[in-house]
PDB file of C-alpha atoms in Angstrom:
ATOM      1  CA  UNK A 942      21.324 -20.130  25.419  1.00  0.00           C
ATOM      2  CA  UNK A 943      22.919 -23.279  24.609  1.00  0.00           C
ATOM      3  CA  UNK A 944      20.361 -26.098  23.224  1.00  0.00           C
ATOM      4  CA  UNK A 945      20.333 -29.767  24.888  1.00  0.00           C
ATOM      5  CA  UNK A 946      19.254 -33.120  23.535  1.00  0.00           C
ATOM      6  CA  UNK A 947      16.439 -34.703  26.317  1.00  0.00           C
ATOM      7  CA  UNK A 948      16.358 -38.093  25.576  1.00  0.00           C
ATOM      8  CA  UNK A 949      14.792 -41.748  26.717  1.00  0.00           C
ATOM      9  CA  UNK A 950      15.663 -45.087  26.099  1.00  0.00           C
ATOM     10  CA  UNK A 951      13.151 -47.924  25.257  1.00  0.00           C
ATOM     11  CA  UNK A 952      13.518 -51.551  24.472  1.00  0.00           C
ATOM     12  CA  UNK A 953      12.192 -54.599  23.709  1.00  0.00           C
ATOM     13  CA  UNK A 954      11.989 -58.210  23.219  1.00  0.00           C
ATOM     14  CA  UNK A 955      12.137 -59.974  19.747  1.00  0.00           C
ATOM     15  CA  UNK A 956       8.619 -61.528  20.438  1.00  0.00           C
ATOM     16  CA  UNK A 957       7.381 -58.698  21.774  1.00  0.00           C
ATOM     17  CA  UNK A 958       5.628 -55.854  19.945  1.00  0.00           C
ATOM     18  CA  UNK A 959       5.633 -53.019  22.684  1.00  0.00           C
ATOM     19  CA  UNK A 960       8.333 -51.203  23.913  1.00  0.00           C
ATOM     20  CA  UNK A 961       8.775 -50.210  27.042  1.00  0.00           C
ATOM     21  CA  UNK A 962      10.874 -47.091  28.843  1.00  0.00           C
ATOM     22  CA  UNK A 963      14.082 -48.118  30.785  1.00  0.00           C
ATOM     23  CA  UNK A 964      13.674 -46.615  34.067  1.00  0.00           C
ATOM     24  CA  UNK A 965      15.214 -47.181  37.473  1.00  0.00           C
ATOM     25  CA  UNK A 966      15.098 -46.001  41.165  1.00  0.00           C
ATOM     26  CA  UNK A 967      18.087 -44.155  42.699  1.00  0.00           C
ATOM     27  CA  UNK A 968      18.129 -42.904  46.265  1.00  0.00           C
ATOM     28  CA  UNK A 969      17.541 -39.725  46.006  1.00  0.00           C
ATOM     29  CA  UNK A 970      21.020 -38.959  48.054  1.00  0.00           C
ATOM     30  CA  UNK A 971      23.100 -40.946  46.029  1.00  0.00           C
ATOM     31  CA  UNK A 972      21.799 -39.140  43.109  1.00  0.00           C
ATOM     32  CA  UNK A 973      24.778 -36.328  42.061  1.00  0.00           C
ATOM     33  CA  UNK A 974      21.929 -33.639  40.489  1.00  0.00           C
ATOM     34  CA  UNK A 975      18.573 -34.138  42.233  1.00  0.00           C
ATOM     35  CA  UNK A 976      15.447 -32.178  43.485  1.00  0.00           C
ATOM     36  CA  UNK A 977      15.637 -31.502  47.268  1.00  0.00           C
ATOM     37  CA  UNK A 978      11.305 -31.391  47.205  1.00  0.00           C
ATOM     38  CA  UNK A 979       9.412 -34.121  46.592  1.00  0.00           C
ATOM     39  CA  UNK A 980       7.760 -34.220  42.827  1.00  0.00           C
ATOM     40  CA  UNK A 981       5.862 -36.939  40.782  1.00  0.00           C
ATOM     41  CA  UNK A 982       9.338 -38.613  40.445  1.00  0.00           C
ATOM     42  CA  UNK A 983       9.671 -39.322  44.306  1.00  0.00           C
ATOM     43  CA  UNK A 984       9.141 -42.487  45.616  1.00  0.00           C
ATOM     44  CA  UNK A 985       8.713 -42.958  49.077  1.00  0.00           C
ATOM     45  CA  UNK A 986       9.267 -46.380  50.864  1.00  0.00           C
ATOM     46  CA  UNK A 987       7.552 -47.595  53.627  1.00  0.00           C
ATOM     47  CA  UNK A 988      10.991 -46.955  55.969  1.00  0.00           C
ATOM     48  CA  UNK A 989      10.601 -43.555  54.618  1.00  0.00           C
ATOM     49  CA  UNK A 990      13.533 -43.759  52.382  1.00  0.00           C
ATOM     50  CA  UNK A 991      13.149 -41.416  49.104  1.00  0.00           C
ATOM     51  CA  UNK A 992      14.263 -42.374  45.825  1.00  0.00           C
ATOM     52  CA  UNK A 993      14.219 -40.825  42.555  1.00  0.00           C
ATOM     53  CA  UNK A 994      12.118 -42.238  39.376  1.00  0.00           C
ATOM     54  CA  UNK A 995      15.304 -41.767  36.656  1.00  0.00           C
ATOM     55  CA  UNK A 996      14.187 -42.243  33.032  1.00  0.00           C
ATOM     56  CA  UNK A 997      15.911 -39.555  30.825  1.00  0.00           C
ATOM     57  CA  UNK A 998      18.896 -37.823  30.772  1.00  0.00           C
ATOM     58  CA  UNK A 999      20.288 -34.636  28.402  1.00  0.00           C
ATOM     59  CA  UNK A1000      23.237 -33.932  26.718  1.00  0.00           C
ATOM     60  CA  UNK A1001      25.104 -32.073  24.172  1.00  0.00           C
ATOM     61  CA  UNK A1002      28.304 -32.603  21.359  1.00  0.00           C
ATOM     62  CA  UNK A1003      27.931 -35.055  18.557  1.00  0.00           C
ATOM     63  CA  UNK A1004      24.356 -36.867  19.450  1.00  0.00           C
ATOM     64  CA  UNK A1005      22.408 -33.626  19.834  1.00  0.00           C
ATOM     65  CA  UNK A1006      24.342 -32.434  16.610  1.00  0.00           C
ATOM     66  CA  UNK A1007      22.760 -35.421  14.712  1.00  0.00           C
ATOM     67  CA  UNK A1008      19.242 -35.304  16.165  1.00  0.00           C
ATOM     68  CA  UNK A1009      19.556 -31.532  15.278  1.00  0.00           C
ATOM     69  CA  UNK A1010      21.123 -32.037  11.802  1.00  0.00           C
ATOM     70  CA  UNK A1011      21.263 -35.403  10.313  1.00  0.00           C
ATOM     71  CA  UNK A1012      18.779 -35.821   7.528  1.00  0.00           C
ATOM     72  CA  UNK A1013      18.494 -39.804   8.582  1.00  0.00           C
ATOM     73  CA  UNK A1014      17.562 -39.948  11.897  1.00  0.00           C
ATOM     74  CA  UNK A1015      16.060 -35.390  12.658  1.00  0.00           C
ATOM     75  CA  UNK A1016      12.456 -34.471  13.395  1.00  0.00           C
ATOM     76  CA  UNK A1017      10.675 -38.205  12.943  1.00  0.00           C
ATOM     77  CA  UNK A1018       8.430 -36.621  15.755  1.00  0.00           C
ATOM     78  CA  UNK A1019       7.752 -39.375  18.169  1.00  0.00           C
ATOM     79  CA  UNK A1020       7.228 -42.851  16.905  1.00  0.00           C
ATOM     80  CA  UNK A1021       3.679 -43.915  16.724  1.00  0.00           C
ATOM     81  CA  UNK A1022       4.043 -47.275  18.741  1.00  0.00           C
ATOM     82  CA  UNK A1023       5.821 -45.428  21.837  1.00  0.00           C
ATOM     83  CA  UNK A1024       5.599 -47.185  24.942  1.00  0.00           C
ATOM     84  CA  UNK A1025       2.892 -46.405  27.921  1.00  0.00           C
ATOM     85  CA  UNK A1026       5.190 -45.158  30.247  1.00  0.00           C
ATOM     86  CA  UNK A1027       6.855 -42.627  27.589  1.00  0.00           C
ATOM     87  CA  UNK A1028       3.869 -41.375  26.693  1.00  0.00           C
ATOM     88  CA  UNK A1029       2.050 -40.505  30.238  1.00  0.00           C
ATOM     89  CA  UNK A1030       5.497 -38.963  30.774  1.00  0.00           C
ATOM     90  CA  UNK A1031       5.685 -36.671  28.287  1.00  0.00           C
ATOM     91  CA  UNK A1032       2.282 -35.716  27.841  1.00  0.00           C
ATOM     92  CA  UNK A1033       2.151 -35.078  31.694  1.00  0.00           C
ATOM     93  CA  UNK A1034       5.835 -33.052  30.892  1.00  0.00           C
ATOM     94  CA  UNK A1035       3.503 -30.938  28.469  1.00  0.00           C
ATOM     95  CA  UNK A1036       0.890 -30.217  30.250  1.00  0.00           C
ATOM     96  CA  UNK A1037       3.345 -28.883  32.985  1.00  0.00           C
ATOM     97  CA  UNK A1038       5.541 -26.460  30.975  1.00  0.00           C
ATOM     98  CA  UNK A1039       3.877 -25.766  27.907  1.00  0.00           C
ATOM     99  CA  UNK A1040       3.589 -22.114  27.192  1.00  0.00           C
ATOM    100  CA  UNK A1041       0.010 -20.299  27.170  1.00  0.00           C
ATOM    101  CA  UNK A1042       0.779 -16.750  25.279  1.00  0.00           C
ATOM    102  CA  UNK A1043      -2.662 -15.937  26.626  1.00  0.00           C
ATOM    103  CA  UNK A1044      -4.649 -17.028  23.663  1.00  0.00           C
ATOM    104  CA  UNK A1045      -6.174 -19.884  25.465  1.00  0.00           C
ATOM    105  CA  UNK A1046      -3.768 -22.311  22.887  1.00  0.00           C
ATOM    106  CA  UNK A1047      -0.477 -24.375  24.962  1.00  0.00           C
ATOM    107  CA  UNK A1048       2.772 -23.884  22.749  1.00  0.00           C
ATOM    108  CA  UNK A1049       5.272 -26.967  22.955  1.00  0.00           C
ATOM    109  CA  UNK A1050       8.391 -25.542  23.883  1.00  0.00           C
ATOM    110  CA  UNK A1051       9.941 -28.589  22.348  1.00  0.00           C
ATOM    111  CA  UNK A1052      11.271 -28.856  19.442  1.00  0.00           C
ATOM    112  CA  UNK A1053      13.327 -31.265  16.923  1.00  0.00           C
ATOM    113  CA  UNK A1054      11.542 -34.503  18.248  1.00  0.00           C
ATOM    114  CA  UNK A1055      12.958 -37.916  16.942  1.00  0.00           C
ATOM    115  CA  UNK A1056      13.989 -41.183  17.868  1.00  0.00           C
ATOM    116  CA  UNK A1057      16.361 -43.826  16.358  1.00  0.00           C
ATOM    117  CA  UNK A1058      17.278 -47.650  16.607  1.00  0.00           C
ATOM    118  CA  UNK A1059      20.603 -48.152  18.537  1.00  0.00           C
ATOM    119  CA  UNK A1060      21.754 -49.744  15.288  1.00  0.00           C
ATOM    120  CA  UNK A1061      20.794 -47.161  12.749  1.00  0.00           C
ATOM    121  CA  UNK A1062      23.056 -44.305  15.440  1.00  0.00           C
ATOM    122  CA  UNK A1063      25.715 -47.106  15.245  1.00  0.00           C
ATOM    123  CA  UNK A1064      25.500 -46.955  11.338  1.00  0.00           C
ATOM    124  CA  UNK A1065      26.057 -43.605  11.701  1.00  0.00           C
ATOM    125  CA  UNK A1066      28.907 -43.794  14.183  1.00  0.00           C
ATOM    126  CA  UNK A1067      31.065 -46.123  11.733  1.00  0.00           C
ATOM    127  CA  UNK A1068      30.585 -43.584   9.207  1.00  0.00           C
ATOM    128  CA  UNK A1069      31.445 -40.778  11.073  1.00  0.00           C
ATOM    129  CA  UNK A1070      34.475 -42.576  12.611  1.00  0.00           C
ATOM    130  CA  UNK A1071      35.873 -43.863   9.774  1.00  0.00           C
ATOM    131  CA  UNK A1072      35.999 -40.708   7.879  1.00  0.00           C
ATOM    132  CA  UNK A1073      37.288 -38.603  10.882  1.00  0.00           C
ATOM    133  CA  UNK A1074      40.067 -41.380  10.950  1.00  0.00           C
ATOM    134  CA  UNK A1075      40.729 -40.587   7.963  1.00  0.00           C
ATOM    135  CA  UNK A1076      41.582 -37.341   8.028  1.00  0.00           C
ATOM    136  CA  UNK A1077      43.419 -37.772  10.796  1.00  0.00           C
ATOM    137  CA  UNK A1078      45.951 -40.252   9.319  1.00  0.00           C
ATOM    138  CA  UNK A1079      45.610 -37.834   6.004  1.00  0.00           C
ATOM    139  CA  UNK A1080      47.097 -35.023   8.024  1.00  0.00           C
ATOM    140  CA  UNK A1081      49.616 -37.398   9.609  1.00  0.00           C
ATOM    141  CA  UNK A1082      50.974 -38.616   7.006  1.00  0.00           C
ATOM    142  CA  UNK A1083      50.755 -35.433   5.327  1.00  0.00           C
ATOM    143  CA  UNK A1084      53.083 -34.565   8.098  1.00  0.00           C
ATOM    144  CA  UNK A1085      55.603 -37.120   7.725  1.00  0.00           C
ATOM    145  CA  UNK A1086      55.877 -36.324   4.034  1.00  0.00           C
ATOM    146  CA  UNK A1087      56.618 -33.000   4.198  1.00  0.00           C
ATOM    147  CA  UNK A1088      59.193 -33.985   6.922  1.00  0.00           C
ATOM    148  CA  UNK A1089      60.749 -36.169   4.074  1.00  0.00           C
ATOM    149  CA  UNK A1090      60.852 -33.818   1.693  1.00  0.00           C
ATOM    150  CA  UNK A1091      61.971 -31.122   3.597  1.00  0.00           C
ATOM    151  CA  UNK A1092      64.993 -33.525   4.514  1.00  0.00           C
ATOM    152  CA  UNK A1093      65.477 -34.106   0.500  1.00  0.00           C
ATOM    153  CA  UNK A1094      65.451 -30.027  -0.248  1.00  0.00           C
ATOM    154  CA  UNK A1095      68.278 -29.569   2.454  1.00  0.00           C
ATOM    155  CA  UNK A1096      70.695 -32.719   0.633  1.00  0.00           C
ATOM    156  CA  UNK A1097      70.288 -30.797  -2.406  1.00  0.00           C
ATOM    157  CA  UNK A1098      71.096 -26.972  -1.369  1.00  0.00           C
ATOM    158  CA  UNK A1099      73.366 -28.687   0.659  1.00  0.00           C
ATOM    159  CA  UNK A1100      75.249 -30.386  -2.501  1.00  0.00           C
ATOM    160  CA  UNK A1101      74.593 -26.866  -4.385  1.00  0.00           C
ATOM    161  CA  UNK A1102      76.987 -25.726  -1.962  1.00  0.00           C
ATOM    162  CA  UNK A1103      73.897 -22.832  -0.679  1.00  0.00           C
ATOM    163  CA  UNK A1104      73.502 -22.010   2.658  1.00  0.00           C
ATOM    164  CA  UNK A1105      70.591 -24.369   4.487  1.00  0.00           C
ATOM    165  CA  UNK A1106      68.773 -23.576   7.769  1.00  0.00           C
ATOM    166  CA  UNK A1107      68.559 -25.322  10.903  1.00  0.00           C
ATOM    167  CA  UNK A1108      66.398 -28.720   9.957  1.00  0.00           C
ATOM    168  CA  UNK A1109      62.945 -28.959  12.053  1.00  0.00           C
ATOM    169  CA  UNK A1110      62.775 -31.949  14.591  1.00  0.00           C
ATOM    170  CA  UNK A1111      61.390 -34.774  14.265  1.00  0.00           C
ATOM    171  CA  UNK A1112      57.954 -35.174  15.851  1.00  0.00           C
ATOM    172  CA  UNK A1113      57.810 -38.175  17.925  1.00  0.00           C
ATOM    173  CA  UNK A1114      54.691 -40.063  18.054  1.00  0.00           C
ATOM    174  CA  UNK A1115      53.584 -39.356  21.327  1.00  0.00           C
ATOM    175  CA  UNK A1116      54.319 -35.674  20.597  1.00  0.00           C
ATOM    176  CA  UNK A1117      51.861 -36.130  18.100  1.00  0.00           C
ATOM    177  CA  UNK A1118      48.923 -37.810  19.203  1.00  0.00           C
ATOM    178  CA  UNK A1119      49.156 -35.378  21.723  1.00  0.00           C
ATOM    179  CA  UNK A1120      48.052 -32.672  19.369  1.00  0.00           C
ATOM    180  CA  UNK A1121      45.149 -31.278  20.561  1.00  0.00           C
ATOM    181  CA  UNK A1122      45.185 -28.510  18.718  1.00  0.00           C
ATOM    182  CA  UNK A1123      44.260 -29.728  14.973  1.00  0.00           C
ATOM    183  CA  UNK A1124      41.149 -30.005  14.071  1.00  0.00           C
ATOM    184  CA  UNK A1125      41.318 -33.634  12.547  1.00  0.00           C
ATOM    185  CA  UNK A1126      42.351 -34.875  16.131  1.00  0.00           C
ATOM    186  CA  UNK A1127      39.337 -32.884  17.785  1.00  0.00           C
ATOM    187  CA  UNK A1128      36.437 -34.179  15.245  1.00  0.00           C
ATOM    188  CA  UNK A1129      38.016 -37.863  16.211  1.00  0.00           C
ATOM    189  CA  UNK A1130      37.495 -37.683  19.334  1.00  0.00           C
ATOM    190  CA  UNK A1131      34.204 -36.945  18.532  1.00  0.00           C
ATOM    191  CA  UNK A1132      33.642 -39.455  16.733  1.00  0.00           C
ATOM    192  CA  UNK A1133      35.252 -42.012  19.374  1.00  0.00           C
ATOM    193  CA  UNK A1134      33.598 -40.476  22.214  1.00  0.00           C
ATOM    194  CA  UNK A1135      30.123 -40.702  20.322  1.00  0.00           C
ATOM    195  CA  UNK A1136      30.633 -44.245  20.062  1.00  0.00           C
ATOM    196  CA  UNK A1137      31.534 -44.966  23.539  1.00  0.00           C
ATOM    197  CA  UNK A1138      28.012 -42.914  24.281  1.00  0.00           C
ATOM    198  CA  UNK A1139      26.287 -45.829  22.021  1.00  0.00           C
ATOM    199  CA  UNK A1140      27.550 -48.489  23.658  1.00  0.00           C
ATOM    200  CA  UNK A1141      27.146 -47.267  26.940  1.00  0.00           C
ATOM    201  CA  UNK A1142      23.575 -47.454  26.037  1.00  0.00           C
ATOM    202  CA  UNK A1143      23.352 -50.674  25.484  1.00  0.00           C
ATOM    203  CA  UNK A1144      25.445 -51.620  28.123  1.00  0.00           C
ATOM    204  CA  UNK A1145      23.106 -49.951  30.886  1.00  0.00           C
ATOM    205  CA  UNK A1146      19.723 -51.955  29.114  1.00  0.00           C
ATOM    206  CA  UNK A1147      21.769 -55.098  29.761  1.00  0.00           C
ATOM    207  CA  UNK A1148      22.573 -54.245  33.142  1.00  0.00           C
ATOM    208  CA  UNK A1149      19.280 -52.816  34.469  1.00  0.00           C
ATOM    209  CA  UNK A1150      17.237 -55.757  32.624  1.00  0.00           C
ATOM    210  CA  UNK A1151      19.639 -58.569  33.622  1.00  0.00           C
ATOM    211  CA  UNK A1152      18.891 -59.313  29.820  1.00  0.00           C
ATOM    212  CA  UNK A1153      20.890 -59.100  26.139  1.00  0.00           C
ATOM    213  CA  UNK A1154      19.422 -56.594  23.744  1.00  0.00           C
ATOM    214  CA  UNK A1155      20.758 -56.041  20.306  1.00  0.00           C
ATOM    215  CA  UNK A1156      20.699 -52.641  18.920  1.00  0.00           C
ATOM    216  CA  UNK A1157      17.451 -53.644  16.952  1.00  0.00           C
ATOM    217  CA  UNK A1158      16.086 -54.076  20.168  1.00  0.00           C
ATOM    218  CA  UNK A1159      16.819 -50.876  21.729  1.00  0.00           C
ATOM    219  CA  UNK A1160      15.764 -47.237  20.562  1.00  0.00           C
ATOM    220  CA  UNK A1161      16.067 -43.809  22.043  1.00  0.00           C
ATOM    221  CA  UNK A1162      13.312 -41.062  21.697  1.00  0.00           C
ATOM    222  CA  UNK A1163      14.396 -37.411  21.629  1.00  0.00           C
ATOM    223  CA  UNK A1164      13.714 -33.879  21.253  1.00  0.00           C
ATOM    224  CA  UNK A1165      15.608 -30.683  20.989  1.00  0.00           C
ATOM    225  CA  UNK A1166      15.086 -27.607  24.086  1.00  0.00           C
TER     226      UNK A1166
END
């Protein structure tokens, strides 16, 4: 069973001391993956209309990687000054699914719980990024040079007078970013993609708050399932 990264997003105002959960409505048919049945999430208009309450989302590659792994940001638990909402949401999300084993005690089935400033994961991110970059250009121009020489060791068996085989082509650039294959190119687009996650973060504050937030100003809160 493959494990996912549930996470929320909170933010807040410079003169402002309490965060609060970024949550919007969606109707409930627009909605690509949504419950059918009505739950605690449902919001029903006067007209009728249904929408769904959307505050979290999950996901897997690089950012449940780090919450899972990276000694920095894994297993802070939840921070102490969460907001309201957050915290009637997950405590209700507890009392719904934790596990009695019979003994009378509720087991939490989750597990790695965190959360991180925007600008600490971006920290991250340029780390990450940059050293995935290079390696990449380390194998590229690893690639090059061995081209070069291999061009060098056929002038000289040639002027030897020894027999030389057929001389490799050379690979074009778009031949080689193309490469899908290494692993240098593969933990880049990691990397990239990670990054693109981050910002799309703080992009979607902006636009649901009609406001600017700097990653100071924006956090998300985590666990592992």
């Amino acid at each position: 069973m493959s494990v996912d990264l549930t996470y929320y997003i909170e933010f807040k105002d410079k003169d402002d001391p309490e965060w609060k959960l970024l949550s919007y409505l969606i109707p409930k048919h627009k909605r690509r993956w949504h419950r059918d049945e009505d739950d605690e999430d449902t919001v029903i208009m006067d007209n009728g209309d249904r929408y769904e309450l959307a505050h979290h989302d999950s996901i897997q590659g690089t950012p449940r990687d780090l919450f899972s792994e990276n000694d920095e940001i894994s297993g802070r638990g939840f921070p102490k000054d969460i907001s309201k909402e957050l915290d009637s949401i997950l405590e209700k999300e507890y009392e719904k699914y934790a596990v009695d084993y019979g003994d009378g005690e509720k087991r939490d089935w989750r597990w790695g719980k965190s959360y991180a400033l925007l600008s600490e994961l971006y920290s991250i991110y340029k780390q990450e990024y940059n050293e995935a970059f290079e390696r990449y250009m380390k194998r590229r121009m690893d690639s090059r040079f061995d081209y070069i020489n291999g061009r060098f060791d056929r002038m000289e068996r040639l002027l030897e007078q020894k027999k030389v085989a057929k001389l490799k082509p050379f690979e074009k650039e778009e031949e080689w970013f193309d490469d899908e294959d290494s692993w240098e190119k593969e933990s880049l687009n990691d990397a990239m993609w990670f990054g693109k996650w981050l910002y799309g973060i703080n992009t979607l504050v902006d636009f649901a708050t009609g406001g600017w937030y700097s990653p100071d100003e924006i956090r998300v809160v985590c666990y592992l399932s």
